[in-house]
XYZ file of C-alpha atoms in Angstrom:
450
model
C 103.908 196.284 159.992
C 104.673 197.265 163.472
C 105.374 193.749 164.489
C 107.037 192.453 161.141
C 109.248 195.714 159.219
C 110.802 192.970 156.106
C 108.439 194.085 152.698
C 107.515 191.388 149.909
C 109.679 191.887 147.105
C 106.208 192.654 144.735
C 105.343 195.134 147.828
C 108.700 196.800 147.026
C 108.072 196.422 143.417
C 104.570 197.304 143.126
C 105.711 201.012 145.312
C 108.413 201.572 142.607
C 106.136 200.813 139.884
C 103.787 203.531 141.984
C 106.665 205.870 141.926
C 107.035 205.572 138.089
C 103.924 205.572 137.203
C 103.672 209.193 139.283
C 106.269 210.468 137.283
C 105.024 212.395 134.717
C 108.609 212.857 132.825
C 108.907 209.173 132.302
C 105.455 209.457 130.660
C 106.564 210.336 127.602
C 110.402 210.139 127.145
C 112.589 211.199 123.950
C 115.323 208.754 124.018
C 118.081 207.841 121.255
C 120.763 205.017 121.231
C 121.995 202.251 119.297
C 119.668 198.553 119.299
C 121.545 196.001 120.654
C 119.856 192.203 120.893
C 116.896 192.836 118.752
C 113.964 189.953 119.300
C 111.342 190.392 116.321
C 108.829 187.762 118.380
C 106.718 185.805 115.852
C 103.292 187.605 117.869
C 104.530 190.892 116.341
C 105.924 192.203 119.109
C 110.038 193.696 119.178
C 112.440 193.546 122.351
C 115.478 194.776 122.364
C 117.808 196.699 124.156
C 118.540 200.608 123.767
C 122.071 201.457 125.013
C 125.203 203.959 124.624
C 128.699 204.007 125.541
C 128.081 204.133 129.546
C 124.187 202.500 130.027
C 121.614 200.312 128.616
C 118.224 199.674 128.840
C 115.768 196.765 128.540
C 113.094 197.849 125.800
C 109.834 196.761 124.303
C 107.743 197.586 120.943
C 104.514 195.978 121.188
C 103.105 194.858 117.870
C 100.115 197.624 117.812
C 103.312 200.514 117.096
C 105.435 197.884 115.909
C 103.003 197.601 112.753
C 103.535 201.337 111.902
C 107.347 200.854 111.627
C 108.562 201.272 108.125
C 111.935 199.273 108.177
C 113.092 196.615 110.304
C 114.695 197.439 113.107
C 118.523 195.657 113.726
C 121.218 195.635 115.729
C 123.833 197.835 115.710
C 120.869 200.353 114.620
C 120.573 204.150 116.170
C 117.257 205.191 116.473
C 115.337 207.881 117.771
C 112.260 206.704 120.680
C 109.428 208.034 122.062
C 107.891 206.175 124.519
C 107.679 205.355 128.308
C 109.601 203.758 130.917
C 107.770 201.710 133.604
C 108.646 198.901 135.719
C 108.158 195.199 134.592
C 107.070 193.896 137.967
C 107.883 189.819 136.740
C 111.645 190.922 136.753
C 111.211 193.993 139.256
C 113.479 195.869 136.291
C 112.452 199.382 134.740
C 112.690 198.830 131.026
C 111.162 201.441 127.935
C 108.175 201.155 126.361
C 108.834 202.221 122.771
C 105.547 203.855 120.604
C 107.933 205.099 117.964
C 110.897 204.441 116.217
C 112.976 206.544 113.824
C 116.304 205.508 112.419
C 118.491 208.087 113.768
C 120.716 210.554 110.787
C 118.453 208.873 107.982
C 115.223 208.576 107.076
C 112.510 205.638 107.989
C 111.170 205.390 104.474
C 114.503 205.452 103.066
C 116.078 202.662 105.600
C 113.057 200.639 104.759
C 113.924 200.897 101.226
C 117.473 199.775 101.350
C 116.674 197.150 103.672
C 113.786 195.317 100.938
C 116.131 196.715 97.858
C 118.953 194.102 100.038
C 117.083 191.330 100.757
C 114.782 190.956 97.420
C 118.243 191.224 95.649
C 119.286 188.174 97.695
C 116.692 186.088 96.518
C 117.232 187.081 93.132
C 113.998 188.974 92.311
C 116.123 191.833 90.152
C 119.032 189.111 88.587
C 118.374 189.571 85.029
C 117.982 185.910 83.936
C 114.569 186.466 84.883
C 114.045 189.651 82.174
C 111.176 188.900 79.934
C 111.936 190.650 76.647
C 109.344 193.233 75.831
C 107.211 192.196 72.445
C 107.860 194.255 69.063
C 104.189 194.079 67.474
C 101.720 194.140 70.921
C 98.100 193.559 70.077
C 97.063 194.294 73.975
C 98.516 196.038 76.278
C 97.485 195.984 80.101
C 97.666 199.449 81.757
C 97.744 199.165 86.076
C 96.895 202.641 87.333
C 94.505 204.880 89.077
C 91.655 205.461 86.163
C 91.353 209.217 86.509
C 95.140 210.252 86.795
C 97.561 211.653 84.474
C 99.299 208.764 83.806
C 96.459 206.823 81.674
C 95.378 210.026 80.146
C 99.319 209.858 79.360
C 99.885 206.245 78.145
C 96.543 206.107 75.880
C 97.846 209.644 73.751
C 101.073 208.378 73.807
C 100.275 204.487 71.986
C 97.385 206.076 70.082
C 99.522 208.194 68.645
C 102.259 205.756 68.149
C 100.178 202.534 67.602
C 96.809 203.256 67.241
C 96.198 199.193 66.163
C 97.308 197.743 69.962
C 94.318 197.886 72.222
C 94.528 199.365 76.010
C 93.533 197.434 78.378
C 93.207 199.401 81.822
C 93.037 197.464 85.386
C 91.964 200.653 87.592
C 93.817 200.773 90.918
C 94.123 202.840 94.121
C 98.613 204.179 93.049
C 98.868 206.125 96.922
C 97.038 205.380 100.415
C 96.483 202.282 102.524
C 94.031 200.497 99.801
C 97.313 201.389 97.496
C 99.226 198.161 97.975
C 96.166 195.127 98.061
C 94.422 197.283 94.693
C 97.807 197.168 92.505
C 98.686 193.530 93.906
C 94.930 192.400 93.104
C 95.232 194.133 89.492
C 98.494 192.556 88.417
C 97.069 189.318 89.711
C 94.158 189.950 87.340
C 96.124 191.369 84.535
C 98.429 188.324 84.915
C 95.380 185.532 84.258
C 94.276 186.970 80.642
C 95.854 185.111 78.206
C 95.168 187.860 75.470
C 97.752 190.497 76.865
C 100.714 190.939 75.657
C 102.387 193.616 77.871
C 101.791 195.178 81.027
C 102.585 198.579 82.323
C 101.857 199.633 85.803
C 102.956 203.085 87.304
C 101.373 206.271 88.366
C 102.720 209.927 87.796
C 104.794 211.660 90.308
C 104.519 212.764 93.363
C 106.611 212.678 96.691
C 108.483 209.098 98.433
C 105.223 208.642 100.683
C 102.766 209.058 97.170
C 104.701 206.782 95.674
C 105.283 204.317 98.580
C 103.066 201.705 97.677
C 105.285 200.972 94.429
C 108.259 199.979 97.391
C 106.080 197.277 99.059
C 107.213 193.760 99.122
C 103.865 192.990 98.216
C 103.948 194.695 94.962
C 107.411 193.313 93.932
C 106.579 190.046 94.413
C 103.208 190.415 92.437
C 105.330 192.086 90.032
C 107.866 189.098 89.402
C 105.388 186.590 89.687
C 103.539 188.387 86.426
C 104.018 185.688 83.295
C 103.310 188.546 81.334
C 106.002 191.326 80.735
C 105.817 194.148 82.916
C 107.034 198.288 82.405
C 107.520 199.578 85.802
C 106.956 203.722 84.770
C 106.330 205.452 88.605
C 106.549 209.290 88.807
C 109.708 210.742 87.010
C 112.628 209.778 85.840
C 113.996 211.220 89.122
C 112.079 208.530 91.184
C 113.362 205.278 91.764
C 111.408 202.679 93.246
C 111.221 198.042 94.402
C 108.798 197.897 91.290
C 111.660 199.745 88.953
C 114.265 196.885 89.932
C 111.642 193.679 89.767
C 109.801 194.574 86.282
C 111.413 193.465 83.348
C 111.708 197.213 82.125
C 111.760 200.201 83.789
C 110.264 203.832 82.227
C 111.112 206.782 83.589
C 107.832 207.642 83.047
C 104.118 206.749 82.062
C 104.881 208.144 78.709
C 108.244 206.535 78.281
C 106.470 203.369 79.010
C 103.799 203.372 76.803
C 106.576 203.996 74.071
C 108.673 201.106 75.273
C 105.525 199.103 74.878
C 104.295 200.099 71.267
C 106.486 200.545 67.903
C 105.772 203.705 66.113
C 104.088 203.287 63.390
C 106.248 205.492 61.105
C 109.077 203.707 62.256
C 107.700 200.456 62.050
C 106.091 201.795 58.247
C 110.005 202.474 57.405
C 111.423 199.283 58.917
C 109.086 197.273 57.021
C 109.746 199.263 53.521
C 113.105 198.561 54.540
C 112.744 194.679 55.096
C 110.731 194.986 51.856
C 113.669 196.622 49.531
C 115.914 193.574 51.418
C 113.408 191.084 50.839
C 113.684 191.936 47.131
C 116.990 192.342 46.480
C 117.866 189.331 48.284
C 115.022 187.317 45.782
C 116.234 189.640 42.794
C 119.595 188.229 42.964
C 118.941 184.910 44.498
C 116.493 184.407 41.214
C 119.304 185.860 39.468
C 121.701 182.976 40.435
C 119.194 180.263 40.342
C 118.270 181.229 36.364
C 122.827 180.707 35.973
C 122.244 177.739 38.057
C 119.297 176.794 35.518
C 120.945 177.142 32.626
C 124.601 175.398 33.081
C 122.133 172.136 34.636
C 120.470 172.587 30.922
C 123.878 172.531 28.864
C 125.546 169.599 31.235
C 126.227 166.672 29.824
C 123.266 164.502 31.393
C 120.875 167.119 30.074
C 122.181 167.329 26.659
C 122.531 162.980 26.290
C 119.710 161.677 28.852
C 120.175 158.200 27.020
C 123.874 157.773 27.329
C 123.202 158.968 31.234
C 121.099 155.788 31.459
C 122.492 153.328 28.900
C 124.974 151.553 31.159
C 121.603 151.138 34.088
C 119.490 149.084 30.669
C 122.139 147.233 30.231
C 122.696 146.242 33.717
C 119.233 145.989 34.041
C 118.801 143.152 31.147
C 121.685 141.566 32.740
C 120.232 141.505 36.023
C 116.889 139.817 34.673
C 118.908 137.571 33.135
C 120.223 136.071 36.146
C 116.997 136.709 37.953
C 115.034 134.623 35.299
C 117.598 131.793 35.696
C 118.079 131.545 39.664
C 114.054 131.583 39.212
C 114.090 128.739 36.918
C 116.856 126.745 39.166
C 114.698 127.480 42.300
C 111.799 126.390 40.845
C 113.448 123.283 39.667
C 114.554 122.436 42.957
C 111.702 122.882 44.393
C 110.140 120.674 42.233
C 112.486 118.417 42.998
C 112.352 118.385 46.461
C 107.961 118.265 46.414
C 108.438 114.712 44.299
C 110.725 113.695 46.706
C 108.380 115.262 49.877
C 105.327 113.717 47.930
C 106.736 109.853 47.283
C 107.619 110.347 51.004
C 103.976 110.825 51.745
C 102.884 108.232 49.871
C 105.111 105.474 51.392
C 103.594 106.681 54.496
C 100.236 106.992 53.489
C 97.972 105.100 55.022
C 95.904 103.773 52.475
C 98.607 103.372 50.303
C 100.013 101.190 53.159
C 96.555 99.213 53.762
C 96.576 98.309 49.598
C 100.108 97.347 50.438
C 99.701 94.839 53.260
C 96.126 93.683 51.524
C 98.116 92.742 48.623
C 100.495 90.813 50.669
C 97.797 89.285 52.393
C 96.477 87.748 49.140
C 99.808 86.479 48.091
C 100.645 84.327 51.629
C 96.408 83.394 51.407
C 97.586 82.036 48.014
C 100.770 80.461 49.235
C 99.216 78.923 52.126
C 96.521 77.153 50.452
C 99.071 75.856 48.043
C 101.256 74.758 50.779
C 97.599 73.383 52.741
C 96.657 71.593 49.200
C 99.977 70.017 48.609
C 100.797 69.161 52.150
C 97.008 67.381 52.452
C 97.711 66.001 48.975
C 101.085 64.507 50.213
C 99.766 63.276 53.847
C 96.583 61.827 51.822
C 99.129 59.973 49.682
C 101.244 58.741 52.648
C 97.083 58.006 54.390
C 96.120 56.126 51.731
C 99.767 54.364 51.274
C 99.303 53.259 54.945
C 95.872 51.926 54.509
C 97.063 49.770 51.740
C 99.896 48.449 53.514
C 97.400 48.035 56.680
C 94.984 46.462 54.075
C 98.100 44.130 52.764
C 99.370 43.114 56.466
C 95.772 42.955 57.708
C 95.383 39.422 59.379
C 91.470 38.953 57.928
C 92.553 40.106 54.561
C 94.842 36.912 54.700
C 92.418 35.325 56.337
C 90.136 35.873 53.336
C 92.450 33.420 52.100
C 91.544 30.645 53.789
C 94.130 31.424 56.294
C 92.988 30.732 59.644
C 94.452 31.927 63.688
C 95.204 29.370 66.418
C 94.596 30.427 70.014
C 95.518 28.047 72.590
C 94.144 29.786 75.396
C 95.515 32.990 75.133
C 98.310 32.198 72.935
C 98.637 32.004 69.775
C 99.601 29.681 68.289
C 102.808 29.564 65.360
C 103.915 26.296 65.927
C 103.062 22.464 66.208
C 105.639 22.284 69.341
C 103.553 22.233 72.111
C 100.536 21.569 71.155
C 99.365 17.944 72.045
C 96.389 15.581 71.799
C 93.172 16.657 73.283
C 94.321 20.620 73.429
C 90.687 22.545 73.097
C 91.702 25.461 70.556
C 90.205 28.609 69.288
C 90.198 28.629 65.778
C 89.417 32.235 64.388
C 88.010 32.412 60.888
C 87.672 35.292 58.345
C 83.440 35.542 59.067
C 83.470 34.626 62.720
C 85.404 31.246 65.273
C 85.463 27.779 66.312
C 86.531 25.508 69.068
C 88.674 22.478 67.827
C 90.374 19.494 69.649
C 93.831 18.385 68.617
C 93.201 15.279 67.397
C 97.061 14.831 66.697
C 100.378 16.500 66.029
C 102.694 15.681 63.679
C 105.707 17.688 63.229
C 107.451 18.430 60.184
C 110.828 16.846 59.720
C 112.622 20.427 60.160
C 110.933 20.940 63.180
C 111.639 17.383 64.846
């Protein structure tokens, strides 16, 4: 130290944080202010900043007291703190260490209130479209409270002396305490799965804002509108105004006004229904009434009174109309007659057998007309044959020859004259049965031919 006098900066913050931590009026400090930059960190834990019109200070809730807090704190916000103020030695700054928080010139519960009254009527958990109406005739109603309070002993006189026929069904539940809010959410979770109620009260007698607390909890609201079954919100008196009052579909002032919001009276509903009766009965009385008028002018109309003339002019149309049904019949069936000769000569031309006798026939007729032709032409050519033979018979040299006619050949002529020939000429000399040789012996010459 002696040789080097310069401090760390953590040496310089660590002694401060010493000196604070000696101070025992910065132990526990009673501070108010207005919030300014409030940080509501997702671990739970709040920072923010406490100042007034001259100073500020850098402050922290951590989220073991932040959990007690009742409302949410804002900006903007004055608020009484108790806490203590330290020094953060990461930033070397002094800051507050708030363990509680009160809103400052109004209450915690009643800030907390407000600020879930604002934002559940943002969403739209009170808008009225969402009402259920309440049923006239119930045959069960569901009853939320604690088992041994007031309240039930309340709500069971109250609908067995008004309704004695609608059954109570109760759904026992801690109404004030820690265990307050998860009991009534679990029982109107319950409630809400039976399918055999038909309404649903929940409530709790009075008491003061902390007894009835539980009935402000989001929790509760939200079970509350979720509820497919119509709810009565009826907590403490009529004085008492709670979340669970704007988010039911009705709100009782209390556990008795409830139970007759949920149930008719029987008197009443005795009278209404004598009532309904007498206008039931009238309303037939005089609608039989009108219908016996009705009756009898249909009786003494003229259709009644002359049925036959009403349907005279339908016979005769009638007759007429199977008159000129019978005819277009007997047309149709004419032409269809028709048109099946025509369809069946059709399909006989076409028929193959038909066709097959057809061409056999012809057949037989050219068989016919060529053997004719055959016969006469081999008549005619035998004629002409037989014509030819005789003339070959008439101009046939060895018929002649039969004759005594004779054939010359003088070597291999033949010879048709005398000129020529001379003395000593060796001839051939053909007969009719076979030939000689001859020698000219002479030729003499006929006078024509010298």
């Amino acid at each position: 130290m002696a040789n080097n006098p310069y401090l760390t900066v953590q040496a310089v913050t660590k002694y401060i944080k010493r000196k604070f931590d000696a101070d025992r009026h910065l132990r526990n400090v009673y501070i108010k202010g207005e919030l300014s930059n409030v940080k509501l960190h997702p671990s739970g834990h709040i920072y923010f900043t406490l100042k007034d019109e001259k100073s500020r200070i850098q402050s922290a809730m951590f989220r073991g007291n932040a959990a007690n807090l009742k409302f949410r704190p804002e900006s903007g916000m004055k608020v009484l703190i108790i806490g203590d103020i330290n020094v953060y030695e990461s930033s070397g700054q002094y800051q507050l260490y708030a363990q509680s928080m009160e809103p400052d010139g109004v209450g915690a519960l009643f800030l907390a209130f407000e600020q879930l009254k604002e934002q559940l009527g943002k969403e739209g958990l009170f808008d009225p479209r969402w009402k259920q109406p309440l049923p006239w005739i119930p045959r069960k109603v569901g009853v939320i409270t604690a088992k041994s309070g007031a309240a039930f002993r309340d709500i069971c006189s109250t609908i067995g002396r008004r309704f004695p026929m609608a059954e109570i069904v109760l759904f026992p539940a801690a109404v004030q305490g820690k265990q307050a809010v998860p009991s009534i959410v679990e029982a109107i979770g319950q409630a809400g799965q039976r399918t055999d109620l038909d309404v649903l009260i929940v409530g709790r007698g009075g008491g003061s804002i902390e007894d009835l607390w539980a009935f402000n909890d989001e929790a509760v609201a939200r079970a509350l509108f979720s509820c497919r079954i119509p709810t009565i919100s009826a907590v403490g008196h009529e004085t008492d105004t709670t979340i669970a009052d704007f988010v039911a579909d009705r709100r009782a002032p209390t556990p008795t006004a409830a139970a007759e919001m949920a149930v008719p009276a029987q008197d009443e509903l005795a009278g209404r229904i004598l009532d309904r009766k007498r206008v039931i009965y009238r309303f037939l009385a005089s609608r039989l009434q009108t219908e016996q008028k009705r009756l009898t002018r249909l009786k003494d109309s003229y259709p009644f009174a002359y049925p036959d003339r009403l349907y005279r002019p339908f016979i005769e149309k009638q007759a007429l109309l199977e008159e000129r049904l019978t005819r277009s019949r007997n047309d149709l069936l004419s032409r269809k007659d028709q048109e099946l000769g025509r369809t069946v000569s059709r399909l006989q031309y076409v028929n193959p057998l038909v066709r097959v006798q057809h061409g056999l026939k012809e057949l037989l007729a050219s068989e016919g007309r060529l053997t004719r032709a055959v016969t006469h032409s081999t008549a005619v050519r035998q004629e002409r044959f037989m014509t030819g033979i005789r003339m070959l018979q008439a101009l046939n040299p060895l018929h002649v020859m039969e004759r005594g006619f004779t054939i010359i050949y003088n070597g291999q002529d033949l010879v048709k004259s005398a000129t020529g020939m001379k003395t000593g000429d060796i001839v051939d000399v053909r007969l009719q049965d076979g030939q000689a040789k001859a020698e000219i012996i002479s030729v003499t010459l006929t006078e024509e031919e010298s």
